[in-house]
PDB file of C-alpha atoms in Angstrom:
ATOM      1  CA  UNK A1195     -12.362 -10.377 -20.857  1.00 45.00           C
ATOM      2  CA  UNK A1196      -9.627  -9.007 -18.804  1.00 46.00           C
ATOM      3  CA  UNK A1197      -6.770  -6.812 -20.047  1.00 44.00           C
ATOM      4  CA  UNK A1198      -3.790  -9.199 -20.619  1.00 43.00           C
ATOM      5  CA  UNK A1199      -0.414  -7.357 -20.604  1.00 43.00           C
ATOM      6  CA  UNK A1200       2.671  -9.205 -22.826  1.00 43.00           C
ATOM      7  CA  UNK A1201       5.222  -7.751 -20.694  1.00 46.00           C
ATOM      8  CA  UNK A1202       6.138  -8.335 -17.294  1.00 45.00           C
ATOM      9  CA  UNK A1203       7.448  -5.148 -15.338  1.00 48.00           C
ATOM     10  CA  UNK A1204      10.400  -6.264 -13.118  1.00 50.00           C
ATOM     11  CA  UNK A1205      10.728  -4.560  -9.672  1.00 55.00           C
ATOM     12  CA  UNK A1206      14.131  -4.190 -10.510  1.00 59.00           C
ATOM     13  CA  UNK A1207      15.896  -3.830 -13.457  1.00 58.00           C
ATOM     14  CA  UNK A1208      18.953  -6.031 -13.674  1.00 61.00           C
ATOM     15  CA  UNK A1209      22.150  -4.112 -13.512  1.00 63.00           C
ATOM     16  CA  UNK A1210      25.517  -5.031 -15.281  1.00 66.00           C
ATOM     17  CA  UNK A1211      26.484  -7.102 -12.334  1.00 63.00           C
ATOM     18  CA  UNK A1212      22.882  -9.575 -12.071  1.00 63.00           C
ATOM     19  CA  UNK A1213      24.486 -12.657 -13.423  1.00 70.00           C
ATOM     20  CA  UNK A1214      26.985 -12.640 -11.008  1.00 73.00           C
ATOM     21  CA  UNK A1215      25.107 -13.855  -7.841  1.00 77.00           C
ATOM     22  CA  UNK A1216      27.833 -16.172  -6.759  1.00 84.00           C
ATOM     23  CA  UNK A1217      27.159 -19.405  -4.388  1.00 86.00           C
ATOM     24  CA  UNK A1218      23.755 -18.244  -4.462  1.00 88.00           C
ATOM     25  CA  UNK A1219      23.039 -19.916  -8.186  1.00 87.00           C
ATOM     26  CA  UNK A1220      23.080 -22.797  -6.628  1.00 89.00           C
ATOM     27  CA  UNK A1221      20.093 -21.839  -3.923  1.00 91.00           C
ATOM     28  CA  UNK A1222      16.801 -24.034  -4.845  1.00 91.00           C
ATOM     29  CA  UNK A1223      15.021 -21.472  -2.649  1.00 92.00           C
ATOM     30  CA  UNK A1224      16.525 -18.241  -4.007  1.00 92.00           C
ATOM     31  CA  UNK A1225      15.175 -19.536  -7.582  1.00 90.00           C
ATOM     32  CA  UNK A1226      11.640 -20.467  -6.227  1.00 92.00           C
ATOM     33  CA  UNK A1227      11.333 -17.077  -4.512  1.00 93.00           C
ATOM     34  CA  UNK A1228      12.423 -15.528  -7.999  1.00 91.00           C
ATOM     35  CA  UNK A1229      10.236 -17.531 -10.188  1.00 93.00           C
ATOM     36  CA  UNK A1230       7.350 -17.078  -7.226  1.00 93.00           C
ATOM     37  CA  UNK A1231       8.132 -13.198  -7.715  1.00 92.00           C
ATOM     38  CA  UNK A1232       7.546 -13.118 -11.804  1.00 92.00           C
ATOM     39  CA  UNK A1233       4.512 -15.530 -11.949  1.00 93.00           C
ATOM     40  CA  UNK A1234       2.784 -13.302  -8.654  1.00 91.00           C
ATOM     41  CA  UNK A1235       3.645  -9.987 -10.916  1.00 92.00           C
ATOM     42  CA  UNK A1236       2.378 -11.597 -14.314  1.00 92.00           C
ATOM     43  CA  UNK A1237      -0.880 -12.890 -12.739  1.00 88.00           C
ATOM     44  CA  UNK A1238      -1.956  -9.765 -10.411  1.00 88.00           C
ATOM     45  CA  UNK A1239      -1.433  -7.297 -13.672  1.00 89.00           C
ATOM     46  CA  UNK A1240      -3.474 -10.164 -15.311  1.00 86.00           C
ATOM     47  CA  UNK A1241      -6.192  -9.654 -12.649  1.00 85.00           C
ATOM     48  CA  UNK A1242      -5.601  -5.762 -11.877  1.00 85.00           C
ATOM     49  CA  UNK A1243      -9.316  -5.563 -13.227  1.00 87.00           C
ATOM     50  CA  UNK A1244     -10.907  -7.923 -11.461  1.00 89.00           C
ATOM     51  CA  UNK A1245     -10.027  -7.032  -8.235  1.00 90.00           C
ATOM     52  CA  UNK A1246      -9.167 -10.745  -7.407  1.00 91.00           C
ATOM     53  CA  UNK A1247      -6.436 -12.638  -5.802  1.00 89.00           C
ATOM     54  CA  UNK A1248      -4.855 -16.231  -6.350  1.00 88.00           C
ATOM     55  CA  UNK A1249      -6.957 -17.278  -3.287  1.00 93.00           C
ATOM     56  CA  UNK A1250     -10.263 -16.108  -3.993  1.00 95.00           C
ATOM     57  CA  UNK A1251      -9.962 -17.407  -7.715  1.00 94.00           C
ATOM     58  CA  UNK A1252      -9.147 -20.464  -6.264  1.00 94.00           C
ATOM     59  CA  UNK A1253     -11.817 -20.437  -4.042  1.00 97.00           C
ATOM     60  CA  UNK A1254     -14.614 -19.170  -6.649  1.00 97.00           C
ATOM     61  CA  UNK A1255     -13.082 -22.476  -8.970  1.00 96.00           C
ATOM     62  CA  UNK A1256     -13.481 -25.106  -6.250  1.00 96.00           C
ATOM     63  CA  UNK A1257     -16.950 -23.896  -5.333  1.00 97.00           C
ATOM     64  CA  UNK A1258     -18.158 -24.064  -8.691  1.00 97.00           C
ATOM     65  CA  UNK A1259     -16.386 -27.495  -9.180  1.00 97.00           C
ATOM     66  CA  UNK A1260     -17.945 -28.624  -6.289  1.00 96.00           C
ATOM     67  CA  UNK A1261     -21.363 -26.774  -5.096  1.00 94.00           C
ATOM     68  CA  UNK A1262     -22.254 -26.933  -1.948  1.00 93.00           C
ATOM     69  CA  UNK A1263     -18.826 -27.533  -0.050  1.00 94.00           C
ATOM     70  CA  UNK A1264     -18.352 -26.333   3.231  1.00 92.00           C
ATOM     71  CA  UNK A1265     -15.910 -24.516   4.445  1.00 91.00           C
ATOM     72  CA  UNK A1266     -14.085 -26.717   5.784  1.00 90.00           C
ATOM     73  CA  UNK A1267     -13.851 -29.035   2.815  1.00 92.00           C
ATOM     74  CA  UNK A1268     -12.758 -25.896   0.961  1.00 94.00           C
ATOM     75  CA  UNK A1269      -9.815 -25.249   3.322  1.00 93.00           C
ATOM     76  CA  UNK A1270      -8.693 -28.827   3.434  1.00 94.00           C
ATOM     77  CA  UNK A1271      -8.385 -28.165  -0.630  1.00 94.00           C
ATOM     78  CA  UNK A1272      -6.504 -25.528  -0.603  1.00 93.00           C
ATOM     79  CA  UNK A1273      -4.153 -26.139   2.302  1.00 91.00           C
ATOM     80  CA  UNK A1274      -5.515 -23.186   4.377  1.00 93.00           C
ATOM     81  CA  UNK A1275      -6.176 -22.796   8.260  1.00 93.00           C
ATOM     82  CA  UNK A1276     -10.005 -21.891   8.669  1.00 89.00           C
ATOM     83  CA  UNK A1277      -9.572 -19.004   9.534  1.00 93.00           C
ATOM     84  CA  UNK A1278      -8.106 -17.536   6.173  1.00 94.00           C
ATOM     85  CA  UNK A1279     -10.684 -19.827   4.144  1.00 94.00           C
ATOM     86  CA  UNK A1280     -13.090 -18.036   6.535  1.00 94.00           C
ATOM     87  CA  UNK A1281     -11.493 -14.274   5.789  1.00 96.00           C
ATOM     88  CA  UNK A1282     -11.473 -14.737   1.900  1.00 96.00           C
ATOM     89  CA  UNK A1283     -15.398 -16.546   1.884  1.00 96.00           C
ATOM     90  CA  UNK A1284     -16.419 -13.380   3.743  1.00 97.00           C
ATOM     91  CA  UNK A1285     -14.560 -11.118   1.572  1.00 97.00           C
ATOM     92  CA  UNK A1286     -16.185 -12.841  -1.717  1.00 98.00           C
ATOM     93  CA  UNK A1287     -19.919 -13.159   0.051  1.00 97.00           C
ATOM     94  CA  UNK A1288     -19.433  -9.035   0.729  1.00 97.00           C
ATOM     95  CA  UNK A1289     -19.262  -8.721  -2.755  1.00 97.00           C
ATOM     96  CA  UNK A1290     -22.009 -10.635  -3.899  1.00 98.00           C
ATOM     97  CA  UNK A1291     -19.728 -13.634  -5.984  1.00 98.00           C
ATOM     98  CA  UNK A1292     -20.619 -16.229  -2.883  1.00 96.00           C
ATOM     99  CA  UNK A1293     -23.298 -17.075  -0.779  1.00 96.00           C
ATOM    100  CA  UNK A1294     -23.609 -19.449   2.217  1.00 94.00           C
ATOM    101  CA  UNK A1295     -26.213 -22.142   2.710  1.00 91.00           C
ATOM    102  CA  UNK A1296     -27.327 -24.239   5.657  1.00 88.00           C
ATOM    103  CA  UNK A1297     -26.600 -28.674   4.935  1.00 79.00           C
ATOM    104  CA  UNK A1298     -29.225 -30.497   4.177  1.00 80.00           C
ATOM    105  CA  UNK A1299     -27.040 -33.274   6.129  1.00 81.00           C
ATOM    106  CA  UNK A1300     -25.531 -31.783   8.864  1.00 77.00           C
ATOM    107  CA  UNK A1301     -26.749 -28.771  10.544  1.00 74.00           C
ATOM    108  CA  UNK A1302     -23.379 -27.757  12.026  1.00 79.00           C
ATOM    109  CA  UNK A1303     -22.096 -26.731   8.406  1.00 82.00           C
ATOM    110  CA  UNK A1304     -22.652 -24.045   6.224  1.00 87.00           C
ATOM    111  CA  UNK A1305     -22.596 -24.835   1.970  1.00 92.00           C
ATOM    112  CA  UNK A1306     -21.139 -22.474  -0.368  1.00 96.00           C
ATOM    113  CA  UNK A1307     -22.553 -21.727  -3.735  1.00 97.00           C
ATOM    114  CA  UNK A1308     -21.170 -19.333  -6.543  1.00 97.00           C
ATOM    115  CA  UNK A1309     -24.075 -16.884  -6.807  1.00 98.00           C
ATOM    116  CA  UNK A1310     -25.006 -15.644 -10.450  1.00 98.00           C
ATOM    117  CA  UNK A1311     -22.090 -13.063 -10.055  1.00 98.00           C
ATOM    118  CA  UNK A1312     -19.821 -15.181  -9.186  1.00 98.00           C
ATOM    119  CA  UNK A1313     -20.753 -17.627 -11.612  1.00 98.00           C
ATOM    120  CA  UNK A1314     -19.768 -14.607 -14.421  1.00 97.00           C
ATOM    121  CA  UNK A1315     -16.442 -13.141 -12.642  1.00 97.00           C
ATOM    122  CA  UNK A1316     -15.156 -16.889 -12.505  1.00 97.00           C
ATOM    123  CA  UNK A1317     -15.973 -17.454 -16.583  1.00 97.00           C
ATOM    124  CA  UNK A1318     -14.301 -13.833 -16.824  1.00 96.00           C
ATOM    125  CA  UNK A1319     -10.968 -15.097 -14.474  1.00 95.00           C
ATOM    126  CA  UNK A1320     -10.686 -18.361 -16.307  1.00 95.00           C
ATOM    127  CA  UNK A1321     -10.192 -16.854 -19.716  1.00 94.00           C
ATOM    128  CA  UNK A1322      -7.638 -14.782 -18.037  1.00 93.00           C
ATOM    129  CA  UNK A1323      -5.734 -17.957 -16.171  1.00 93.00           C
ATOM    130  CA  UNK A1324      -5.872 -19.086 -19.596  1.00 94.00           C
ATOM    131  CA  UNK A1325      -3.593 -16.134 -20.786  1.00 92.00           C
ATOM    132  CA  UNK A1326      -1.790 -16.198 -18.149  1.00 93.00           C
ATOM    133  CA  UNK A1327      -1.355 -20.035 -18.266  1.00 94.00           C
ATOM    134  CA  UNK A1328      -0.344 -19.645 -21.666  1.00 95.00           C
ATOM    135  CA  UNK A1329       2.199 -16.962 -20.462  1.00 95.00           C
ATOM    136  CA  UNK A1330       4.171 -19.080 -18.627  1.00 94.00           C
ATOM    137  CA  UNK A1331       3.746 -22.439 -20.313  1.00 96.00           C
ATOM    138  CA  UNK A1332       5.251 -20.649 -23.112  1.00 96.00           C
ATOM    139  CA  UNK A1333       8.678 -20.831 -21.654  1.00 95.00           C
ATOM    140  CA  UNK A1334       8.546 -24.611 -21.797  1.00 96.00           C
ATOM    141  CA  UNK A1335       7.802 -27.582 -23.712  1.00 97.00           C
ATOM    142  CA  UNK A1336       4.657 -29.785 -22.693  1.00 97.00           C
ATOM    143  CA  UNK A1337       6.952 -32.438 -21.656  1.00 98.00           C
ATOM    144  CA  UNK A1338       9.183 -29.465 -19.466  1.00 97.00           C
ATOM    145  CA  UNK A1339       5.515 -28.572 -18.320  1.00 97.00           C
ATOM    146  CA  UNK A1340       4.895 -31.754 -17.094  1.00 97.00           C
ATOM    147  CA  UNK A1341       7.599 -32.561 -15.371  1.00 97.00           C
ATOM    148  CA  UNK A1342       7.666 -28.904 -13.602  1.00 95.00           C
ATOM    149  CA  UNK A1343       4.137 -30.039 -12.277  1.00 95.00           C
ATOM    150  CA  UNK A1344       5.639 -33.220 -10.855  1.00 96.00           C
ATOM    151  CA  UNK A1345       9.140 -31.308  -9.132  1.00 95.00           C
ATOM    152  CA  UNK A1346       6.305 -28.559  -8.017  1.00 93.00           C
ATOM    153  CA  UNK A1347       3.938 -31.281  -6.460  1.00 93.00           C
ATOM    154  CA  UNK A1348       6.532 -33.125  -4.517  1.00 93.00           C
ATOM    155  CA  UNK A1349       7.409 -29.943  -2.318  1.00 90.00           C
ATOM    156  CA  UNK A1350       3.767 -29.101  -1.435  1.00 85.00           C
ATOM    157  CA  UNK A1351       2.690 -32.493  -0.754  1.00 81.00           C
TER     158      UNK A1351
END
């Protein structure tokens, strides 16, 4: 299992003046980028030992939720231009976690398949999205939870 840190290392250390930010408290963007900021620390010190980003375990959980998807499929998913679903595939297949296929049902498209790798460094990052799931659900009730899901959802949709 990955080594899970408890404490999350700001990039700053708030002075004697940090509560006084003036107008912009009331900046729904200046609070996304900050809460953005301390879930992006928490989850790459999460990951520091599997050498994986956000994207790629994203990409290793779709493939294994649905073998065989091409690339395309896997780009409309995520929300991704080809290109980047393209760079991060190739960075994943380079290190033996992915493989490509050819489609049994259309010849222009290429499948994607966790290899046996893969299949073992995605079990290994999904007990640590648990912790750090459990990290930052712990700041919230399962109704708050909920409800942040829903606010979330309606900006990215």
């Amino acid at each position: 299992m990955a080594k899970v840190k408890e404490t999350l290392v700001k990039t700053t250390p708030p002075g004697e003046d940090a509560d006084d930010i003036g107008e912009i408290r009331d900046i729904v963007g200046f609070h996304l980028r900050l809460a953005h900021g301390a879930v992006y620390r928490h989850f790459t010190e999460t990951f520091a030992e599997l050498d994986l980003t956000q994207k790629q375990v994203s990409v290793l959980w779709l493939v294994d939720d649905h073998p065989g998807i091409a690339q395309t499929g896997l780009a409309q998913r995520m929300r991704m231009d080809r290109a980047t679903t393209m760079a991060i595939v190739n960075r994943l297949e380079a290190r033996d976690l992915l493989q490509r296929g050819k489609s049994d049902t259309d010849g222009r498209k290429q499948t994607l398949h966790l290899t046996v790798a893969g299949k073992a460094m995605l079990a290994t990052a999904k007990e640590a999205i648990r912790a750090h799931e459990e990290w930052l659900k712990s700041r919230y009730t399962p109704r708050e939870v909920a409800v942040l899901i829903e606010l979330l959802t309606r900006l990215h949709e």
